[in-house]
CSV table of C-alpha atoms in Angstrom, one decimal:
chain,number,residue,atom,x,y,z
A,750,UNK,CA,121.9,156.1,103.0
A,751,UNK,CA,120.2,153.4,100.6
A,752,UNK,CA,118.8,150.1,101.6
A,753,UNK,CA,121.2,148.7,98.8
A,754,UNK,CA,124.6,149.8,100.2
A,755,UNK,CA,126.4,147.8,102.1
A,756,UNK,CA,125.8,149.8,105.8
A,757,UNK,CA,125.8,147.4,109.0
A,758,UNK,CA,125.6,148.3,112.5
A,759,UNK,CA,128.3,145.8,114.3
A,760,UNK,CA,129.6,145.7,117.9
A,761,UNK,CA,132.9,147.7,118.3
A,762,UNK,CA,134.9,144.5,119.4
A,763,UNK,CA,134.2,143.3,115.8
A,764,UNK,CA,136.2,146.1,114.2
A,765,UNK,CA,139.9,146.7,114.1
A,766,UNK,CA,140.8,149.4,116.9
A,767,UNK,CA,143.1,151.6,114.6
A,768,UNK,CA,139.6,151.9,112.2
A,769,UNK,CA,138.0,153.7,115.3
A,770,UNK,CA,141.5,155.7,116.1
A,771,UNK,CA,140.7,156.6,112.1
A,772,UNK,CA,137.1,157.9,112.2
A,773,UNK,CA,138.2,159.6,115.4
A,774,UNK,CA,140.5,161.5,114.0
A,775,UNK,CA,139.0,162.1,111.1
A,776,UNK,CA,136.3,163.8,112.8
A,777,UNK,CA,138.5,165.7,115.0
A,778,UNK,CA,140.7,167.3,112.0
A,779,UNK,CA,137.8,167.9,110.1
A,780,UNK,CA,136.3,170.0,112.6
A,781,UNK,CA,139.6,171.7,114.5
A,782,UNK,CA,141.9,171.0,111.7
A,783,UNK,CA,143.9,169.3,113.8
A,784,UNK,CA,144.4,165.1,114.8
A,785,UNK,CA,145.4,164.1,118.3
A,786,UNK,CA,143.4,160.4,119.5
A,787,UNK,CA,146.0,158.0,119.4
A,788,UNK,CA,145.6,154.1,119.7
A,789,UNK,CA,146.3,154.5,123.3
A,790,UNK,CA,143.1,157.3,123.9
A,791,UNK,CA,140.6,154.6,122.3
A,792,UNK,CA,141.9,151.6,124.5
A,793,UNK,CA,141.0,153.9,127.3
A,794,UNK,CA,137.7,155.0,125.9
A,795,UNK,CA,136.6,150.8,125.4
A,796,UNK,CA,138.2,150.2,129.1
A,797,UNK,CA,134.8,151.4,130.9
A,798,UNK,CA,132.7,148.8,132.8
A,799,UNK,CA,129.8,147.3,130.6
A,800,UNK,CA,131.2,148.8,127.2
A,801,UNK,CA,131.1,145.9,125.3
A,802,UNK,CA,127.4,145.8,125.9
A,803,UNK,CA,126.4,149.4,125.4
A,804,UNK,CA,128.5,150.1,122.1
A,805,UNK,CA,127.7,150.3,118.6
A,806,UNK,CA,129.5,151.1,115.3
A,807,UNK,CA,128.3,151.5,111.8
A,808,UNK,CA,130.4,150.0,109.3
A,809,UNK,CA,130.3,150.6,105.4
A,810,UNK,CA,132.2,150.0,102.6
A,811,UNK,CA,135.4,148.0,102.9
A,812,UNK,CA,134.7,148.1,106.6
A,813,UNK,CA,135.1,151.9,107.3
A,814,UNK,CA,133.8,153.5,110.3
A,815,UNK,CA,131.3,155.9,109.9
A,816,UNK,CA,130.1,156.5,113.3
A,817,UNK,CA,130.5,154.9,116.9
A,818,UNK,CA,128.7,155.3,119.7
A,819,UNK,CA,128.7,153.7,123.3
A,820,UNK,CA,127.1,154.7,126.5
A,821,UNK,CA,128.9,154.2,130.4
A,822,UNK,CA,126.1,153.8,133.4
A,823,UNK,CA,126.4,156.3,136.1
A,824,UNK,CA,123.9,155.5,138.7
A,825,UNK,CA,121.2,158.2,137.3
A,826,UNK,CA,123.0,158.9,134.7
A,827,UNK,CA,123.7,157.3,131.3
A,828,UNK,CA,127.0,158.9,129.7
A,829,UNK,CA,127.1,158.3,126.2
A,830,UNK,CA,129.4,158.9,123.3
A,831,UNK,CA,129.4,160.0,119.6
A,832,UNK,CA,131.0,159.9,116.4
A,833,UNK,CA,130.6,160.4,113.1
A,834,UNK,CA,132.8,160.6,110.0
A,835,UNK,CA,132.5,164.2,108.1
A,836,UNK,CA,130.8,163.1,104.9
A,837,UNK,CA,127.8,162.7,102.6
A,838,UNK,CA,126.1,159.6,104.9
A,839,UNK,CA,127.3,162.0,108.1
A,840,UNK,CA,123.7,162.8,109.6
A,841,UNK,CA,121.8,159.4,108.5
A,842,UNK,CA,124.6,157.8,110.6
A,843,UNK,CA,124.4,159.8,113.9
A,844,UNK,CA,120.4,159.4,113.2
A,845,UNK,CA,120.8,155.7,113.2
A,846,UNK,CA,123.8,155.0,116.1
A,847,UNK,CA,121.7,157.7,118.3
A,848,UNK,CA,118.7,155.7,118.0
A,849,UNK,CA,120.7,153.0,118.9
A,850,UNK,CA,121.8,155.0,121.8
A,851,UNK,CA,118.7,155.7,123.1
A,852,UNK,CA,116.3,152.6,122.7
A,853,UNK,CA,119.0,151.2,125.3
A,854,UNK,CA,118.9,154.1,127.5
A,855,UNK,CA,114.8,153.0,127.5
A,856,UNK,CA,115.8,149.5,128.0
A,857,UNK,CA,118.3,150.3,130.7
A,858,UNK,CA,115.3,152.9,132.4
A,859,UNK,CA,113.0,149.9,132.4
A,860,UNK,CA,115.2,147.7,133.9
A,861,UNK,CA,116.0,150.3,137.1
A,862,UNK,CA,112.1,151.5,136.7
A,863,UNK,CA,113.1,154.6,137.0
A,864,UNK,CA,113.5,157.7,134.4
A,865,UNK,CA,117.7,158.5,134.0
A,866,UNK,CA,119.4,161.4,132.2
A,867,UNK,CA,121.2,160.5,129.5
A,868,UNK,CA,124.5,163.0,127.9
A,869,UNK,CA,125.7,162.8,125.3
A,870,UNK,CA,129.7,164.7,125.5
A,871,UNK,CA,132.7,164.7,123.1
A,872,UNK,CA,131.1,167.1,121.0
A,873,UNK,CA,133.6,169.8,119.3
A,874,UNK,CA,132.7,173.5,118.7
A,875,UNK,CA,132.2,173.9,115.3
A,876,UNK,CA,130.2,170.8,114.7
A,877,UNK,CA,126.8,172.1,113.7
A,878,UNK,CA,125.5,168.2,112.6
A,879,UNK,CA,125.8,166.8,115.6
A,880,UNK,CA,124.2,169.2,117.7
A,881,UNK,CA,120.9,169.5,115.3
A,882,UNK,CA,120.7,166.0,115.0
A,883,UNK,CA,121.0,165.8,119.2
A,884,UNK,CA,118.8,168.3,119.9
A,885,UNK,CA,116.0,167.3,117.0
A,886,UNK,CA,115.8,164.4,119.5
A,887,UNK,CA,114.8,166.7,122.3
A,888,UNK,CA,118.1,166.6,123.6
A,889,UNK,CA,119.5,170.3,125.1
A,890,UNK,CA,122.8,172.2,125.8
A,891,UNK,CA,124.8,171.4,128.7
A,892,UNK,CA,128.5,171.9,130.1
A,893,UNK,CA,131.5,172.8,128.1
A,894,UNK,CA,135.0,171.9,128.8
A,895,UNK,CA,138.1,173.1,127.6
A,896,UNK,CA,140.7,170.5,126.6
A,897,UNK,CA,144.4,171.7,126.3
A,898,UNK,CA,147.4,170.5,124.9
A,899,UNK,CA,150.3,170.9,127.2
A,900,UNK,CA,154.0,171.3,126.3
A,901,UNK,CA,156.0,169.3,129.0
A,902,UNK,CA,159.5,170.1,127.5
A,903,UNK,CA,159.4,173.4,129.5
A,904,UNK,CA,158.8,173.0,133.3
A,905,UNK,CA,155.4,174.6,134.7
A,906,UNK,CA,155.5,176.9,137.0
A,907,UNK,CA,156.0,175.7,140.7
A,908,UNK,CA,152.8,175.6,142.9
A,909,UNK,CA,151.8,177.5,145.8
A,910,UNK,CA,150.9,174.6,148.2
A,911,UNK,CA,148.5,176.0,150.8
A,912,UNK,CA,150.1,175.4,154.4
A,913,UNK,CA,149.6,172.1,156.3
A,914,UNK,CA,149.1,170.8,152.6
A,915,UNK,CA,150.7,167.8,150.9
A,916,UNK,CA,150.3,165.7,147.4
A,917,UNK,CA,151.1,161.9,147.6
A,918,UNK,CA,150.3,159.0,145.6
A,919,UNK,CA,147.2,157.5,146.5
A,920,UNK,CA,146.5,154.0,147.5
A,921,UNK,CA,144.0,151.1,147.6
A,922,UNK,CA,143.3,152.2,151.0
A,923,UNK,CA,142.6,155.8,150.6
A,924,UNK,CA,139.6,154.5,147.9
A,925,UNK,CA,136.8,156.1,150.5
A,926,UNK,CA,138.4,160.0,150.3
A,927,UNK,CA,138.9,159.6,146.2
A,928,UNK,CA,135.4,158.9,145.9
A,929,UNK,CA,133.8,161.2,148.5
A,930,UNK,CA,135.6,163.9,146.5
A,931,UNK,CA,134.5,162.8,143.9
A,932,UNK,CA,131.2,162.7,144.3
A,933,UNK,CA,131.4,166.2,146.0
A,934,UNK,CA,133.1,168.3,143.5
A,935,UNK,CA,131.7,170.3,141.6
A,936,UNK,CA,132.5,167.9,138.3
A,937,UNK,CA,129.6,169.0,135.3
A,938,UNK,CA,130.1,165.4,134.4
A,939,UNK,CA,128.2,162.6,135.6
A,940,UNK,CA,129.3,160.8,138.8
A,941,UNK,CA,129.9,157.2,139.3
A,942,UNK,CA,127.9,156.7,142.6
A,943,UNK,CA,128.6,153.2,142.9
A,944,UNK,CA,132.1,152.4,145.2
A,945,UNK,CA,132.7,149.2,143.6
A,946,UNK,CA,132.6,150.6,140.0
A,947,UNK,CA,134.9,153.2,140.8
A,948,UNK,CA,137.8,151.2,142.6
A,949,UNK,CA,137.4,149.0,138.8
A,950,UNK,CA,137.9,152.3,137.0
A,951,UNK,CA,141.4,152.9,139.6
A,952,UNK,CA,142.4,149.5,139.3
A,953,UNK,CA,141.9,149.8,135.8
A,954,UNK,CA,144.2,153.1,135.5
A,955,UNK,CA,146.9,151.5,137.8
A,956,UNK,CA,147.1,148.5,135.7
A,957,UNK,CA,147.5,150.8,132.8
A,958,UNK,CA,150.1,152.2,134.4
A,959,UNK,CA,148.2,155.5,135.2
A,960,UNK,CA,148.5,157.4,138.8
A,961,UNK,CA,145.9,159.1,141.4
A,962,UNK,CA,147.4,162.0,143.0
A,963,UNK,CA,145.9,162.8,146.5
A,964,UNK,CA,145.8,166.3,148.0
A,965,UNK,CA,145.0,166.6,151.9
A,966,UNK,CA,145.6,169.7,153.9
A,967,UNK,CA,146.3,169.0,158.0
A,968,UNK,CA,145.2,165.6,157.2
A,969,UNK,CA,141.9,166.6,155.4
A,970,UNK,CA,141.2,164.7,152.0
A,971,UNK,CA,140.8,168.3,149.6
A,972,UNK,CA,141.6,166.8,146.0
A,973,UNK,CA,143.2,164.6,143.6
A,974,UNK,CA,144.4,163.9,140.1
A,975,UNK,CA,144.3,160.8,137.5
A,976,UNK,CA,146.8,160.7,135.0
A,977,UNK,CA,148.3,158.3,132.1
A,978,UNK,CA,151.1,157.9,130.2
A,979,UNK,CA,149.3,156.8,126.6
A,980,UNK,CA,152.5,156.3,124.9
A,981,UNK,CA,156.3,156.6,125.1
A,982,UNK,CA,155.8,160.8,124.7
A,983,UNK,CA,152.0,161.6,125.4
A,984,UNK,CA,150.2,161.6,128.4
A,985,UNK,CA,146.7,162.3,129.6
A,986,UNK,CA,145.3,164.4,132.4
A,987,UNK,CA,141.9,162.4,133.1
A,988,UNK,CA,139.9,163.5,136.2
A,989,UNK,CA,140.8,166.6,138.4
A,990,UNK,CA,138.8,167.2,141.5
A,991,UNK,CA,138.5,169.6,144.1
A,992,UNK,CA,136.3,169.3,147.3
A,993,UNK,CA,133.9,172.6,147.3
A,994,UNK,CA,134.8,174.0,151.0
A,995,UNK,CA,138.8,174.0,149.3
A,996,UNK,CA,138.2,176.0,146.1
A,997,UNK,CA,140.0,179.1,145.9
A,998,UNK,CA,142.8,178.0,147.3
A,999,UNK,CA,145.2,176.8,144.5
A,1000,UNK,CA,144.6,173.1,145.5
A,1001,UNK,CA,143.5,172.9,141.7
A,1002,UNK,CA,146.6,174.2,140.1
A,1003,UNK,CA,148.8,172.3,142.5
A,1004,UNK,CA,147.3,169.3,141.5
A,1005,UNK,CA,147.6,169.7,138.3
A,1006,UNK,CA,151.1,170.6,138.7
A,1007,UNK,CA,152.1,167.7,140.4
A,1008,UNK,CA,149.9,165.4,137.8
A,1009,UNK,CA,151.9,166.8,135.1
A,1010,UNK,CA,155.0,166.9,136.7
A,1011,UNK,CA,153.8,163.0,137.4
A,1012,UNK,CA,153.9,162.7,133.7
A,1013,UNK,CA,157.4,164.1,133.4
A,1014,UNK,CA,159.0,161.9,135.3
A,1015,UNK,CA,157.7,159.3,132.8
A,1016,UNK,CA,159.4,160.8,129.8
A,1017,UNK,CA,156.5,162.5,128.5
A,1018,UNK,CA,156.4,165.6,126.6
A,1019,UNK,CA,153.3,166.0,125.6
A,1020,UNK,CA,150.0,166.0,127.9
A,1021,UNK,CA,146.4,166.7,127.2
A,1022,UNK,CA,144.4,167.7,130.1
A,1023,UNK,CA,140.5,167.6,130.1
A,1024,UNK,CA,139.0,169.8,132.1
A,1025,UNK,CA,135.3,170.1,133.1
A,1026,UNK,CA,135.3,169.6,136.6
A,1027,UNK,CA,134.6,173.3,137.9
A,1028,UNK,CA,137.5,173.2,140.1
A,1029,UNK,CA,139.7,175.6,138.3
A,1030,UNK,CA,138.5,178.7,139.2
A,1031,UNK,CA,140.2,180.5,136.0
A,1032,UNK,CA,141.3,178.1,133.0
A,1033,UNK,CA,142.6,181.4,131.1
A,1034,UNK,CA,145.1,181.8,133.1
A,1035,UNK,CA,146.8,178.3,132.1
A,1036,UNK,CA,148.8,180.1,129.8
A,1037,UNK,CA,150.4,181.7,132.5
A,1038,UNK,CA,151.7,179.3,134.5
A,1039,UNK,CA,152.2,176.4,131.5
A,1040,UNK,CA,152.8,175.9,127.6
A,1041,UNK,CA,149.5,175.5,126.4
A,1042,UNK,CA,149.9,174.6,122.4
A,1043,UNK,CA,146.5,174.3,121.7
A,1044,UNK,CA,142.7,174.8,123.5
A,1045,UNK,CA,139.3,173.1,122.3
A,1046,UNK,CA,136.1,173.2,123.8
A,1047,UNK,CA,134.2,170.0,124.1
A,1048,UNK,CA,130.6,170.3,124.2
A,1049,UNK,CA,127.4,167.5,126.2
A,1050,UNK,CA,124.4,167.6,125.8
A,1051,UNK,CA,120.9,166.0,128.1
A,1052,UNK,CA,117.9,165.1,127.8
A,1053,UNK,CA,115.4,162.2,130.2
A,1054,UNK,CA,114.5,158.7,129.3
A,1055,UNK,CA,110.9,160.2,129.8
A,1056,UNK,CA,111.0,163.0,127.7
C-alpha cells in the first residue's frame, strides 16, 4: 500500500453498513467458501457500548472496505475485532487497523493505570494472514469455538430436563442470577464484570427483539440462553452459559433446545449458534440430537498492554 493511493482510515459510522456486511462476507467465503453475515449480524456487532469510539475501518478506492476493526471493554479485558478483505493490500491493512487497535488498548491501559489483556476473536481456520500478522505483534493462540449452522425446519430432539428443573423467560428482575452465571461459567471469552453494562447489553437484545432464557433447578439459578431473530428466517444463538457445579447434567443441551425452539416459534428456519462457552460438554454430538448444515471454528488470540 502506496502513499499515493487513495487509503483512509475513517470511523465505521462514516461508511454504509451493507459495505461492512460486504468485506465481511467476503472474507468469510474466501476463507470457508461459504457467506453467512447478514445486515442484521453487523447491526448487532456496532450495538456494543463505546463502539463508536473504539472502531476503525480502512477505506480505499470508491469507498470499499478493506478491513475493520473495533474493540468492546470488559473490565480487564479489551475484546477486539478484525477484518480484512482477501487481496493484494490484505496484510498492510490488518498491519495498519491492528496498530490502530492497539495504541488504544495503551491509551485505554493508561487511563485505568493498570496493564489489560487484549483478544483479538473472529478469526477463521484457514486464515494463515491474520494469525502471522497477530502473533508478529506478540500476540498468542487462545480458545476456539465452533460455530454451527442449524436447520430449524426439522424439530430437535426433546430435552432431558433434570428433575426439579425448569426454563422460563427471564426478566429485568432476575438481572443478578444472569450475571452471576455469567461471570461463573466457564465462558473462554472475556466477561463483562460491570452490572450496569450488562443489563445495556439485555436491554439492548430485548429491544431488538431478542430473548434470555433462564434455567433454575429447585429454585437454583443453573443457566441461560440469549437468542435473536436477525431476520424474517435466521436467527442467532448468542451467549449460552452454564454454572460450573451444574455441568454434566444436560442443563446445556436443554437450553439450547429451548433457545432454538424460542427461535421457532418466531418463524425462523435457520439459526447459527456460537459456541465457546465450555458448557457443552460434547459439541460432536450436536449432530445427533439437531440438523447441523455446516460447522466452523473461530479462532482468539491474547496478548498484555505491557508486553
Amino acid at each position: 500500500m502506496t502513499a499515493q493511493e487513495p487509503f483512509a482510515v475513517r470511523r465505521p459510522a462514516d461508511v454504509p453498513l451493507d459495505r461492512l456486511v460486504d468485506l465481511v462476507r467476503s472474507y468469510e467465503e474466501h476463507i470457508t467458501g461459504v457467506a453467512s453475515c447478514t445486515r442484521e449480524d453487523i447491526v448487532l456487532e456496532t450495538g456494543h457500548p463505546g463502539y463508536e469510539e473504539n472502531s476503525w475501518c480502512l477505506t480505499g478506492p470508491g469507498g470499499q472496505v478493506f478491513a475493520w476493526a473495533a474493540l468492546t471493554a470488559h473490565d480487564d479485558t479489551l475484546d477486539a475485532a478484525l477484518t480484512v478483505r482477501p487481496g493484494r493490500h490484505a496484510e498492510s491493512a490488518a498491519r495498519t487497523l491492528l496498530a490502530r487497535l492497539l495504541d488504544r488498548a495503551d491509551e485505554l491501559a493508561a487511563q485505568q493505570g493498570r496493564p489489560l489483556t487484549v483478544t483479538v476473536g473472529g478469526v477463521l481456520s484457514g486464515d494463515e494472514m491474520v494469525p502471522s500478522v497477530l502473533r508478529e505483534a506478540g500476540f498468542a493462540s487462545g480458545a476456539s469455538a465452533g460455530q454451527y449452522t442449524i436447520d430449524l425446519t426439522v424439530p430437535p430432539l426433546p430435552p432431558v430436563i433434570p428433575e426439579g428443573g425448569s426454563i422460563r423467560q427471564a426478566g429485568p428482575h432476575d438481572l443478578g442470577a444472569l450475571h452471576t452465571v455469567h461471570l461463573s461459567s466457564r465462558g473462554k471469552g472475556p466477561k463483562t464484570g460491570d452490572p450496569a453494562l450488562f443489563d445495556t447489553r439485555l436491554r439492548r437484545l430485548r429491544d431488538a427483539g431478542g430473548a434470555a432464557l433462564l434455567m433454575e433447578v429447585t429454585g437454583r439459578p443453573t443457566g441461560y440462553i440469549l437468542t435473536q431473530a436477525t431476520d424474517a428466517k435466521e436467527g442467532r444463538v448468542l451467549e449460552l452459559a452454564v454454572a460450573p457445579a451444574f455441568r454434566g447434567l444436560g442443563i446445556g443441551y436443554a437450553l439450547l433446545a429451548a433457545g432454538l425452539a424460542e427461535l421457532r416459534t418466531q418463524g425462523v428456519t435457520r439459526a447459527r449458534v456460537l459456541l465457546d462457552t465450555g458448557d457443552l460438554h460434547d459439541q460432536e454430538s450436536l449432530g445427533r440430537v439437531l440438523t447441523v448444515q455446516a460447522a466452523r471454528t473461530v479462532n482468539r488470540f491474547h496478548r498484555r498492554t505491557d508486553d
